mmCIF file of N, CA and C in Angstrom:
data_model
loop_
_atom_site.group_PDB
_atom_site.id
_atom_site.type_symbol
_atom_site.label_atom_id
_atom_site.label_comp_id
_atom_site.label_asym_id
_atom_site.label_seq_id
_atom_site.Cartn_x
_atom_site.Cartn_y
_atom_site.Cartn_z
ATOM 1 N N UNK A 264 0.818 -1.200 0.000
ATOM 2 C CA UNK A 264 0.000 0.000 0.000
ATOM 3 C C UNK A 264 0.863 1.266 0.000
ATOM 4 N N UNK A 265 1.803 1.053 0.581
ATOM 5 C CA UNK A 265 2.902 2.655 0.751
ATOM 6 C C UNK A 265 3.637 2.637 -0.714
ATOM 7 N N UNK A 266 4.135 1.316 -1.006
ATOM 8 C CA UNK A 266 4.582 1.570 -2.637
ATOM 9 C C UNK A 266 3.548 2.066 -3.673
ATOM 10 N N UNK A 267 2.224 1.679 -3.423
ATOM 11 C CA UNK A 267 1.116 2.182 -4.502
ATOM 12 C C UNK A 267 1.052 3.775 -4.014
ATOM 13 N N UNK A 268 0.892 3.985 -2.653
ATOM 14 C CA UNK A 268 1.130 6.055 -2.685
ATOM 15 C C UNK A 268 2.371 6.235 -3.176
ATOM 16 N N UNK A 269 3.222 6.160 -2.862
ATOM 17 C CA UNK A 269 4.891 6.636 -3.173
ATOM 18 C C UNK A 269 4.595 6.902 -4.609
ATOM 19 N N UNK A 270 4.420 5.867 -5.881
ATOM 20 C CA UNK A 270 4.429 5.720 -7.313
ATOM 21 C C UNK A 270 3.323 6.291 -7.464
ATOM 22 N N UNK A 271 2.039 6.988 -6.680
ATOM 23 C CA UNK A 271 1.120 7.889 -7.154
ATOM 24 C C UNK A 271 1.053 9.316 -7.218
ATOM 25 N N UNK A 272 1.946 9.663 -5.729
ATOM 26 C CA UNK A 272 2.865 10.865 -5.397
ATOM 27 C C UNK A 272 3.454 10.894 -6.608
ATOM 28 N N UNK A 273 4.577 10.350 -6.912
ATOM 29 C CA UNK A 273 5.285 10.637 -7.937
ATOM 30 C C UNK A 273 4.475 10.805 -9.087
ATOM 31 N N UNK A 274 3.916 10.263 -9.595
ATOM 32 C CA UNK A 274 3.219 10.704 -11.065
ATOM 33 C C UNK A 274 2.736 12.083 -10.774
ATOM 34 N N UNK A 275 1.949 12.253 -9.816
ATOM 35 C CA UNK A 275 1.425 13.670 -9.843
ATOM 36 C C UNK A 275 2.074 14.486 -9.630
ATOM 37 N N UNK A 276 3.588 14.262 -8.819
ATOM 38 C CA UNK A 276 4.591 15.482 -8.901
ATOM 39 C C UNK A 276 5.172 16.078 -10.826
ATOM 40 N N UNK A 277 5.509 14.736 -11.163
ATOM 41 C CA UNK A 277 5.626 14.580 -12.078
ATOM 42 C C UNK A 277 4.484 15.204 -13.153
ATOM 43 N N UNK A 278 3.766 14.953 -13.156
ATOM 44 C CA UNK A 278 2.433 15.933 -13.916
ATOM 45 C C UNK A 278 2.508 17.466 -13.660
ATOM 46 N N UNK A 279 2.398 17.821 -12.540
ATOM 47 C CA UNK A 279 2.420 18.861 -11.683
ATOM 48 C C UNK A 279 3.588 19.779 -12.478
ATOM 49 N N UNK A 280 4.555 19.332 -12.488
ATOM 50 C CA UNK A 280 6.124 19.940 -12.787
ATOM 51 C C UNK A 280 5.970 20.098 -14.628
ATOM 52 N N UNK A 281 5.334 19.020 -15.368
ATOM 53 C CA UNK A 281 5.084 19.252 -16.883
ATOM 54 C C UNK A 281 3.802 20.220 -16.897
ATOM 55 N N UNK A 282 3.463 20.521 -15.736
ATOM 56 C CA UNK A 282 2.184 21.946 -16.254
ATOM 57 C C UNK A 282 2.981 22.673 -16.211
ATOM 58 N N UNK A 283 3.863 22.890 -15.143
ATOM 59 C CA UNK A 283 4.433 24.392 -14.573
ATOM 60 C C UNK A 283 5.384 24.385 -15.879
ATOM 61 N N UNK A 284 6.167 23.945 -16.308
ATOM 62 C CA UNK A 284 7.165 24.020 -17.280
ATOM 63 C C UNK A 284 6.326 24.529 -18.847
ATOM 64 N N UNK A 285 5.608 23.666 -18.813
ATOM 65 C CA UNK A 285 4.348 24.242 -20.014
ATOM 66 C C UNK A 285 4.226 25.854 -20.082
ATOM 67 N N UNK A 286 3.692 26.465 -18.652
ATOM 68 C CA UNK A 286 3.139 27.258 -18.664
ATOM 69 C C UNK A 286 4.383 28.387 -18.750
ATOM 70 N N UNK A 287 5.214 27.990 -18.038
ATOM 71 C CA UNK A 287 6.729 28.848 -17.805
ATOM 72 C C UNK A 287 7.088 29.244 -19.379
ATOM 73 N N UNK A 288 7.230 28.346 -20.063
ATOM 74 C CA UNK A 288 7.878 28.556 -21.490
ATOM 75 C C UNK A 288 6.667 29.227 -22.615
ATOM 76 N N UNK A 289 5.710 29.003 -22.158
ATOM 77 C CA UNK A 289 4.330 29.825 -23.174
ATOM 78 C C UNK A 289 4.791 31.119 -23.394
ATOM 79 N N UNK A 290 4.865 32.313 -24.068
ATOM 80 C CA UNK A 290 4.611 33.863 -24.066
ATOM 81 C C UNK A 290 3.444 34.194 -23.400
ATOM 82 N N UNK A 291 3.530 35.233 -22.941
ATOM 83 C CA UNK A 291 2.362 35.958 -22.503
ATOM 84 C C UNK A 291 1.534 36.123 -23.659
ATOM 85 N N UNK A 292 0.127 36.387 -23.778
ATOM 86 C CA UNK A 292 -0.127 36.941 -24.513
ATOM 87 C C UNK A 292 -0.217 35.884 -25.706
ATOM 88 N N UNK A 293 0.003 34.981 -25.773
ATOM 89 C CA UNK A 293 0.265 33.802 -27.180
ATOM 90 C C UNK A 293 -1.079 33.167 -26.764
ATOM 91 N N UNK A 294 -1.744 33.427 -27.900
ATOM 92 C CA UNK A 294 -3.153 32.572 -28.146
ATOM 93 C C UNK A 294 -2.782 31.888 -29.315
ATOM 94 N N UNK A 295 -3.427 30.590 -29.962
ATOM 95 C CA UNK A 295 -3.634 29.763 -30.822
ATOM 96 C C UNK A 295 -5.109 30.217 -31.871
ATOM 97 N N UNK A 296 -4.663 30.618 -32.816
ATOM 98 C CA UNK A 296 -6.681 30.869 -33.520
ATOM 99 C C UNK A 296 -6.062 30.124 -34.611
ATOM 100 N N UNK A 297 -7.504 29.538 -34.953
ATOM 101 C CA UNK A 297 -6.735 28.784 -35.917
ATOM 102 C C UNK A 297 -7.411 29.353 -37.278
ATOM 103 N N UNK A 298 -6.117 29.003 -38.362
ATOM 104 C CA UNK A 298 -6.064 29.585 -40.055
ATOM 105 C C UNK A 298 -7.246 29.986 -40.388
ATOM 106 N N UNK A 299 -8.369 29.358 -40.253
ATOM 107 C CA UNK A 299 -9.349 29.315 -40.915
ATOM 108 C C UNK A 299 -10.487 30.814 -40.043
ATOM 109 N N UNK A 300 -10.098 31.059 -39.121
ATOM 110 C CA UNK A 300 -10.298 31.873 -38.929
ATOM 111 C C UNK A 300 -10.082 33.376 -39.400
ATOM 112 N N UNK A 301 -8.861 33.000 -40.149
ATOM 113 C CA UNK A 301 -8.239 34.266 -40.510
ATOM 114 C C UNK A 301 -8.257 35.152 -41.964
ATOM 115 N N UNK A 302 -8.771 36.385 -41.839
ATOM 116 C CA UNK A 302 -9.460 36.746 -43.331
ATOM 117 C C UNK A 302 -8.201 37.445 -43.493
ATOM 118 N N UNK A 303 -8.010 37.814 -44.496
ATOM 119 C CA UNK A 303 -7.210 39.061 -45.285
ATOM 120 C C UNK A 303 -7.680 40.359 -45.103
ATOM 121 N N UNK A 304 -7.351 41.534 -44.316
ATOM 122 C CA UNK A 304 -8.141 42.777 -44.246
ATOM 123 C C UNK A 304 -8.515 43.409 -45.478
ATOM 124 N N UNK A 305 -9.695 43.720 -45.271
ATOM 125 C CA UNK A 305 -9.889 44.431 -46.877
ATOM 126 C C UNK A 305 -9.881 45.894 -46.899
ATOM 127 N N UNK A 306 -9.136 46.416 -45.979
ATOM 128 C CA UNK A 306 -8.708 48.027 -45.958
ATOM 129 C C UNK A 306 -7.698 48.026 -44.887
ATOM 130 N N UNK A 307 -7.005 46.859 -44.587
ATOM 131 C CA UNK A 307 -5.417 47.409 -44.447
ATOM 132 C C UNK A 307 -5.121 47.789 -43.389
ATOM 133 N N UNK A 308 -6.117 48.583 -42.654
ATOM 134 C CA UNK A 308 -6.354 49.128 -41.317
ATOM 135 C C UNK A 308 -6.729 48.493 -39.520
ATOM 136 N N UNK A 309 -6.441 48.847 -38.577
ATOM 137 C CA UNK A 309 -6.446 48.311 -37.833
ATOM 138 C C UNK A 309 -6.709 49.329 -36.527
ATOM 139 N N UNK A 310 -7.458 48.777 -35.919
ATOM 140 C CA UNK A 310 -7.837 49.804 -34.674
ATOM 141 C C UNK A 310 -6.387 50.008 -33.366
ATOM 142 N N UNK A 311 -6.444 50.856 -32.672
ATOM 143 C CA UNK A 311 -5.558 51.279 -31.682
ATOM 144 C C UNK A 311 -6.260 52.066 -30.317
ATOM 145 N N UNK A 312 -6.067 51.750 -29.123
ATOM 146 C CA UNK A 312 -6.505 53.230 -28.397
ATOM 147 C C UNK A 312 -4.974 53.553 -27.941
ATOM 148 N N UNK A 313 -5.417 54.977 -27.522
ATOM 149 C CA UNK A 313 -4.587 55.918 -26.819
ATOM 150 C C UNK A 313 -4.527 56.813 -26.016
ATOM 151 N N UNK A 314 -4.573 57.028 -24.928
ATOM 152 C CA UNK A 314 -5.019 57.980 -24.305
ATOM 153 C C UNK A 314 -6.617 57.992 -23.874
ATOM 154 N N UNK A 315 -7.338 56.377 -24.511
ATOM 155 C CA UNK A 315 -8.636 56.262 -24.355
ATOM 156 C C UNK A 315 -9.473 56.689 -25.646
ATOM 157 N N UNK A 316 -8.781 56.968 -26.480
ATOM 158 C CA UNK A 316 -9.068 57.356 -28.002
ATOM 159 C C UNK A 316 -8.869 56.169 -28.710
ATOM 160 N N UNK A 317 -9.848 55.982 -29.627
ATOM 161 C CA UNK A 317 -9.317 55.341 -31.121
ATOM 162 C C UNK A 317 -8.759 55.698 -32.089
ATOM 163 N N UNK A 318 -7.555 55.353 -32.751
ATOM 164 C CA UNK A 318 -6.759 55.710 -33.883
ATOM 165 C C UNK A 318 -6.771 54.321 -34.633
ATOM 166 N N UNK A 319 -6.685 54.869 -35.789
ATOM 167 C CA UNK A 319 -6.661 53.814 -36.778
ATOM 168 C C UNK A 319 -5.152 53.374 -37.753
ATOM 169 N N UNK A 320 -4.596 52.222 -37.578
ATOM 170 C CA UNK A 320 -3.356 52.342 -38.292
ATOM 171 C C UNK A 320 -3.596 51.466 -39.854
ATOM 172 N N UNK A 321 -2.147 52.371 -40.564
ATOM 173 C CA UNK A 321 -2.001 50.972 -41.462
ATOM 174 C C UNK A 321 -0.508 51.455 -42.025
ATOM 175 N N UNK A 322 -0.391 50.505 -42.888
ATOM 176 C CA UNK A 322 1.407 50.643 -43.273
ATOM 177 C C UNK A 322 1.274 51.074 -45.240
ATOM 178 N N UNK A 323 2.421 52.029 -45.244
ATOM 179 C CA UNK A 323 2.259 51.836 -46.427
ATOM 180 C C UNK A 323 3.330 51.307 -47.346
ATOM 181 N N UNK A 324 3.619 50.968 -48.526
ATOM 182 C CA UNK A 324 4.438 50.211 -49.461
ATOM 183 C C UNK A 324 5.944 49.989 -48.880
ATOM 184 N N UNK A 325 5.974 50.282 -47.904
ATOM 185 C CA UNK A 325 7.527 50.666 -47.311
ATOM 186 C C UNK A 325 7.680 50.396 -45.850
ATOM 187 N N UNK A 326 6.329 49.555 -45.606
ATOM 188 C CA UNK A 326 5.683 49.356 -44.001
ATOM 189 C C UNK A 326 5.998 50.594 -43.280
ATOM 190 N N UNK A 327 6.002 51.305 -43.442
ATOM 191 C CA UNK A 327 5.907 52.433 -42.722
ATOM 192 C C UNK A 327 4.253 52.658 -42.265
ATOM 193 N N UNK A 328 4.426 53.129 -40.857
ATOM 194 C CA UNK A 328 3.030 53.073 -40.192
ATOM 195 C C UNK A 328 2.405 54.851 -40.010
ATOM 196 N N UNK A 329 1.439 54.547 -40.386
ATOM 197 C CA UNK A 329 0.660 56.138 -40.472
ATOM 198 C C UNK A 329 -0.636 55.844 -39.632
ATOM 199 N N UNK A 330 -1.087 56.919 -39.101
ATOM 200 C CA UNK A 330 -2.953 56.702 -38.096
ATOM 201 C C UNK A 330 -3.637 57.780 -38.319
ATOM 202 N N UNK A 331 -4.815 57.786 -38.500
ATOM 203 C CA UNK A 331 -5.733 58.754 -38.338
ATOM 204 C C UNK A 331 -7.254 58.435 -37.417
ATOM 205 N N UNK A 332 -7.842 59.487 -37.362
ATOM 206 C CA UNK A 332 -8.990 59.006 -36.388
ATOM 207 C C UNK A 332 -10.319 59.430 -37.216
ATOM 208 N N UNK A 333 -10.095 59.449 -37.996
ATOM 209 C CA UNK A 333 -11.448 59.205 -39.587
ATOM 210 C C UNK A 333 -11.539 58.230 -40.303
ATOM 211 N N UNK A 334 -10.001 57.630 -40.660
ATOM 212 C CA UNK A 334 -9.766 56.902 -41.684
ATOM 213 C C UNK A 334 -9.884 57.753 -43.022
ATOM 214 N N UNK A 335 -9.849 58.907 -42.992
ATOM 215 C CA UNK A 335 -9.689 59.810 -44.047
ATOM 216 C C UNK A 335 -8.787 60.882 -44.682
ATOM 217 N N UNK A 336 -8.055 61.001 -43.277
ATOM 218 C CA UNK A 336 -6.723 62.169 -43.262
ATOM 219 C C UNK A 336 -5.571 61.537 -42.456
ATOM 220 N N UNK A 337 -4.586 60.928 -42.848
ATOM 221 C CA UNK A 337 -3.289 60.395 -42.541
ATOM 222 C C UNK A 337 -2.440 60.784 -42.312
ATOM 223 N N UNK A 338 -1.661 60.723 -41.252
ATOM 224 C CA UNK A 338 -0.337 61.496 -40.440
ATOM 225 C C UNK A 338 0.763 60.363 -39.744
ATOM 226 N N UNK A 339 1.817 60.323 -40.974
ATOM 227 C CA UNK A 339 2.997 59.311 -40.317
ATOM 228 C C UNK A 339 3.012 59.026 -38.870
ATOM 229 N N UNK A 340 3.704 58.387 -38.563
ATOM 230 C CA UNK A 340 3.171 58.486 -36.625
ATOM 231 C C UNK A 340 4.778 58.040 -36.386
ATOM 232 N N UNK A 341 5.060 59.348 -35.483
ATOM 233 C CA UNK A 341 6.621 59.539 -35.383
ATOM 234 C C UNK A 341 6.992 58.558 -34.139
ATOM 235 N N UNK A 342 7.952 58.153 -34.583
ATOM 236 C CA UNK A 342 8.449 56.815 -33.287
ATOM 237 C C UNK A 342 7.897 55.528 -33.989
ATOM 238 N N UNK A 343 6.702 55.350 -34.852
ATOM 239 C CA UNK A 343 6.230 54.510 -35.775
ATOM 240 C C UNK A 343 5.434 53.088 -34.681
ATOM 241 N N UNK A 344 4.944 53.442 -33.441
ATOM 242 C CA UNK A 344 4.613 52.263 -32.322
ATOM 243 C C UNK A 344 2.919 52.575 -32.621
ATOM 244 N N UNK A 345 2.561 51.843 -31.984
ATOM 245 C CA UNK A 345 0.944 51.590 -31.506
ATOM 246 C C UNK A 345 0.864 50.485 -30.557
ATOM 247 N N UNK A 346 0.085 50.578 -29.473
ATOM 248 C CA UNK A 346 -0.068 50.003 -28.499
ATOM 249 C C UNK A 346 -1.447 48.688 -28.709
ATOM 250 N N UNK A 347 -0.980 47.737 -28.281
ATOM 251 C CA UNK A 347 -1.925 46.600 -28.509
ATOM 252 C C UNK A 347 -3.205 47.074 -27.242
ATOM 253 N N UNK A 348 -4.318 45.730 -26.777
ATOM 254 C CA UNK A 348 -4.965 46.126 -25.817
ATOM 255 C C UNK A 348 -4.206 46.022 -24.587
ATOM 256 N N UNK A 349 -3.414 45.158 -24.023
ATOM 257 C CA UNK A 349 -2.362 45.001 -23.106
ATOM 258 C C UNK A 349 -2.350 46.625 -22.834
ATOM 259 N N UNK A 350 -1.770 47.086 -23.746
ATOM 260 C CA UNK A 350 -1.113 48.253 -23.237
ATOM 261 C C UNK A 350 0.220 48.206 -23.645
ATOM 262 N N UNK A 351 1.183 47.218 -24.412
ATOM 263 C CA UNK A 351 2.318 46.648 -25.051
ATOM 264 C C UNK A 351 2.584 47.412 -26.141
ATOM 265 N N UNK A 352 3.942 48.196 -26.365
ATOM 266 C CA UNK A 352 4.244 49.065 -27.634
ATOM 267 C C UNK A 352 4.424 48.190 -28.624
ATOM 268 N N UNK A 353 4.107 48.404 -29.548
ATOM 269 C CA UNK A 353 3.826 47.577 -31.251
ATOM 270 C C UNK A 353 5.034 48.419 -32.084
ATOM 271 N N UNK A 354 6.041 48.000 -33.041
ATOM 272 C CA UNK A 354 6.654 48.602 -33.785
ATOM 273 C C UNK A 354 7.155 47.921 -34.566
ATOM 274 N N UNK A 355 7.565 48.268 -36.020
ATOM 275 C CA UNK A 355 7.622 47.350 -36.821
ATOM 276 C C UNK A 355 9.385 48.050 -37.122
ATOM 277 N N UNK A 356 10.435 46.886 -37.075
ATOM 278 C CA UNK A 356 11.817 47.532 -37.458
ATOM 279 C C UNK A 356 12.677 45.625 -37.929
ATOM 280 N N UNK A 357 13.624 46.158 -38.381
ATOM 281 C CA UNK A 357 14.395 44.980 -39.033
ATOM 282 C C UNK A 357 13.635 43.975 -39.654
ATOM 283 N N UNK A 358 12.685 44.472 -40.531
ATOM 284 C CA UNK A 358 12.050 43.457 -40.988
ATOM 285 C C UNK A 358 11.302 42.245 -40.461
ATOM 286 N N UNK A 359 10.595 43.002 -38.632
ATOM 287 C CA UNK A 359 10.376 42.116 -37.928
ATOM 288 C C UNK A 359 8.904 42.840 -37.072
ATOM 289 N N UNK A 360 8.333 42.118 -36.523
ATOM 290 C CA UNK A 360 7.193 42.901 -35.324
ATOM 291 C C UNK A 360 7.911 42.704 -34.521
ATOM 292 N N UNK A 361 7.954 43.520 -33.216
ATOM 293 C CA UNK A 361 8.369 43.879 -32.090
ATOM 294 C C UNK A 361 7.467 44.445 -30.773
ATOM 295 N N UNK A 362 7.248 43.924 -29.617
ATOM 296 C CA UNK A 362 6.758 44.676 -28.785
ATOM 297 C C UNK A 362 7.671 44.815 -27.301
ATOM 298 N N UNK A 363 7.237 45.999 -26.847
ATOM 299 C CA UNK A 363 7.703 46.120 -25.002
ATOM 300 C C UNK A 363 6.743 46.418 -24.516
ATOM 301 N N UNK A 364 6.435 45.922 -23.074
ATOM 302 C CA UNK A 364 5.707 46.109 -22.198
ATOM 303 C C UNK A 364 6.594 47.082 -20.781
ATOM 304 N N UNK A 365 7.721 47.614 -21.115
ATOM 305 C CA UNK A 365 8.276 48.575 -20.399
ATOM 306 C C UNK A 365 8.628 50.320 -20.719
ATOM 307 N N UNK A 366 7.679 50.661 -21.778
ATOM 308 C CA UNK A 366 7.734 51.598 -22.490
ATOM 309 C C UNK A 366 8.844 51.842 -23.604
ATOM 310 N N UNK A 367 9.384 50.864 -23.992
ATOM 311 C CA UNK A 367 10.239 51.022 -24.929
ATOM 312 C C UNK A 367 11.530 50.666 -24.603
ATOM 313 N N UNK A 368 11.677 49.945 -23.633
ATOM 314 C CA UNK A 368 13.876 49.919 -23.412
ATOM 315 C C UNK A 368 13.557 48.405 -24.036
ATOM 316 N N UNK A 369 13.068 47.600 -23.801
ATOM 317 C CA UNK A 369 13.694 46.204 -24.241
ATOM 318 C C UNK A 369 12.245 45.960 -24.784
ATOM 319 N N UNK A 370 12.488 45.483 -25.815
ATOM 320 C CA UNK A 370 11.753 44.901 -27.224
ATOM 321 C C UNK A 370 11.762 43.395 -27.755
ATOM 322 N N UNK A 371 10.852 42.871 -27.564
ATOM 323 C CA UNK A 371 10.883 41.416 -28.233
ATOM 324 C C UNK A 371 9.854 41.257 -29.204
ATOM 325 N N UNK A 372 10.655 40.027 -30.284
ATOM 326 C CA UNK A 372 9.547 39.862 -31.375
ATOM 327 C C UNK A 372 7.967 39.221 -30.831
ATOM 328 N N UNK A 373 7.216 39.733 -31.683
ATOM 329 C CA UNK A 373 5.243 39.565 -31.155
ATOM 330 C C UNK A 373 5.819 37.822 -31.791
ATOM 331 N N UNK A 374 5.423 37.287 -30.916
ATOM 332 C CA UNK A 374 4.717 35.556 -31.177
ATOM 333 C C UNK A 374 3.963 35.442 -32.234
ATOM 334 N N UNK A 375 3.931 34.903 -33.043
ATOM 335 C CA UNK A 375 3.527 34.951 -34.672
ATOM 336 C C UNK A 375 3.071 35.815 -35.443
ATOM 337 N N UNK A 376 3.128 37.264 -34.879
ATOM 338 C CA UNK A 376 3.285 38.619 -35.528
ATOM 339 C C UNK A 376 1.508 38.924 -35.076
ATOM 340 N N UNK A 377 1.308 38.646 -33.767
ATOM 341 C CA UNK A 377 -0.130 38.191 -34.169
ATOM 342 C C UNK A 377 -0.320 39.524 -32.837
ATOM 343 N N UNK A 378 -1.389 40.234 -32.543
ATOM 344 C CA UNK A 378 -1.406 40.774 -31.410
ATOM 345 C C UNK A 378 -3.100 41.315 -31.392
ATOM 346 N N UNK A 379 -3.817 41.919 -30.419
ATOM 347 C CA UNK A 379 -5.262 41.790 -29.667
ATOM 348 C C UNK A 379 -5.617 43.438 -29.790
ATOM 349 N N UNK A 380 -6.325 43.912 -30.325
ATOM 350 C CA UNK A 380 -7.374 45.133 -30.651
ATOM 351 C C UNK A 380 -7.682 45.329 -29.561
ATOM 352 N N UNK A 381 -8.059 46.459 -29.354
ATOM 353 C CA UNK A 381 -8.778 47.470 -28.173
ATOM 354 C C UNK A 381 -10.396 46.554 -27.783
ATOM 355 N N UNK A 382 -10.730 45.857 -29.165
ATOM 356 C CA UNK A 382 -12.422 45.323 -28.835
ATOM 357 C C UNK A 382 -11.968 44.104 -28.939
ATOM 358 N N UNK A 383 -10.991 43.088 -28.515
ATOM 359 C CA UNK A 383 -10.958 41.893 -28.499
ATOM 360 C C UNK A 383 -10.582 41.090 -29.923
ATOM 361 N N UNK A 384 -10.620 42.247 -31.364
ATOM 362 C CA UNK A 384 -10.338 41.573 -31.998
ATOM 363 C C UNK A 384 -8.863 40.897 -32.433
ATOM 364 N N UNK A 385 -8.595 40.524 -33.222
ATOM 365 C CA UNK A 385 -7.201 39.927 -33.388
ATOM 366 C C UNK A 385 -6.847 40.156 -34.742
ATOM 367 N N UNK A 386 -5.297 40.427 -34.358
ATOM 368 C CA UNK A 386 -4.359 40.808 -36.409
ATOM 369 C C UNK A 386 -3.465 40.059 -36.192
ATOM 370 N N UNK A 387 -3.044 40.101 -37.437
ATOM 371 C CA UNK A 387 -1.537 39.650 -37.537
ATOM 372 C C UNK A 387 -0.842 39.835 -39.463
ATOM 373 N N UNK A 388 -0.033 39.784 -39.069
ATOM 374 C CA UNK A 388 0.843 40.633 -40.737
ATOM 375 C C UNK A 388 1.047 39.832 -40.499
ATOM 376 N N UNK A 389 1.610 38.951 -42.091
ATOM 377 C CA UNK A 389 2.616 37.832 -43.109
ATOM 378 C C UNK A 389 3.826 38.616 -43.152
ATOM 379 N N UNK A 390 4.365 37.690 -44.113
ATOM 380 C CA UNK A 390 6.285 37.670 -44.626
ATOM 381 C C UNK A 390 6.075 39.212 -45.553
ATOM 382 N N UNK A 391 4.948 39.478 -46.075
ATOM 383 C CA UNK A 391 4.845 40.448 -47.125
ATOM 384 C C UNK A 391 3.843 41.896 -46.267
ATOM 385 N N UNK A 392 3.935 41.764 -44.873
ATOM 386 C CA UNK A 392 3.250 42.744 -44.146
ATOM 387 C C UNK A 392 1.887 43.238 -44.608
ATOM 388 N N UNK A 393 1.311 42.180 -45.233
ATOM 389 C CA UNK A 393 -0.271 41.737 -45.547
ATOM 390 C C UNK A 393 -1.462 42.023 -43.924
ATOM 391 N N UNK A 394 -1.855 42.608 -43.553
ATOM 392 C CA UNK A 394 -2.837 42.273 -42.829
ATOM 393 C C UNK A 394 -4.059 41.193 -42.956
ATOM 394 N N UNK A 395 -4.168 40.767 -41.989
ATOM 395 C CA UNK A 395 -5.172 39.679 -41.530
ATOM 396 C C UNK A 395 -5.700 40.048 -40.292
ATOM 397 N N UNK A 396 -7.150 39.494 -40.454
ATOM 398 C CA UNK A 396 -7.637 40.017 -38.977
ATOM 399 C C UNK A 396 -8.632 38.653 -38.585
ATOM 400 N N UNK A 397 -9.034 37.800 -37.807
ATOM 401 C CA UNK A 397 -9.704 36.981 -37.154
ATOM 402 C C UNK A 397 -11.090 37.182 -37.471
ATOM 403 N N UNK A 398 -11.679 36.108 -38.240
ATOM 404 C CA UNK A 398 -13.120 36.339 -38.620
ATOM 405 C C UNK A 398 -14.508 36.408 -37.352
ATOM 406 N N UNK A 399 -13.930 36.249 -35.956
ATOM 407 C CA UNK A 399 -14.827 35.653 -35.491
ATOM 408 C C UNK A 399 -15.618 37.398 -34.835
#
């Protein structure tokens, strides 16, 4: 009976230790949606808040990022960031997505370029800085 607890203890330590390690190595912020969810934007654009405002971004031929709050009158956006819903700076440099969650000193690449809208929705840019946005 003490060998059947001992070898039951153990499995569940053992279980126990493959969650925590699971969870340790995940990104923050890394959700799974799957492909089929995912449309092609058909205007390029993408929501932002700021300050409790909505701005609207998109990139142009040169990924360079511009916002406006009409979607009608466009103004480069100096420093070139936008903030996800987190609250995480968004910036696009070396041919890569990038975010910080410390206002800008240390920067890591976004987890499949993919990141979360002010209303829950979800984007993510390709190899060719294509927007896509989550059909659901």
């Amino acid at each position: 009976m003490k060998k059947m607890l001992l070898v039951v203890s153990g499995v569940f330590l053992m279980l126990m230790t493959s969650i925590a390690v699971t969870h340790a190595v995940t990104p923050a912020g890394h959700i799974t949606i799957n492909d089929a969810d995912w449309m092609k934007s058909k205007t390029g654009t993408w929501a932002g808040l700021k300050d409790g405002k909505t701005y609207w971004y998109k990139l142009d031929k040169n990924a360079q990022l511009w916002w406006s709050t009409d979607c009608k009158k466009w103004a480069a956006v100096a420093g070139g960031m936008w903030a996800d819903k987190d609250g995480k700076w968004l910036k696009i440099g070396e041919g890569k997505l990038w975010w910080t969650a410390d206002g800008g000193k240390n920067f890591s690449e976004v987890p499949e370029w993919k990141w979360e809208g002010p209303k829950g929705e979800w984007y993510k840019f390709d190899a060719k800085w294509t927007l896509w946005v989550n059909s659901k």
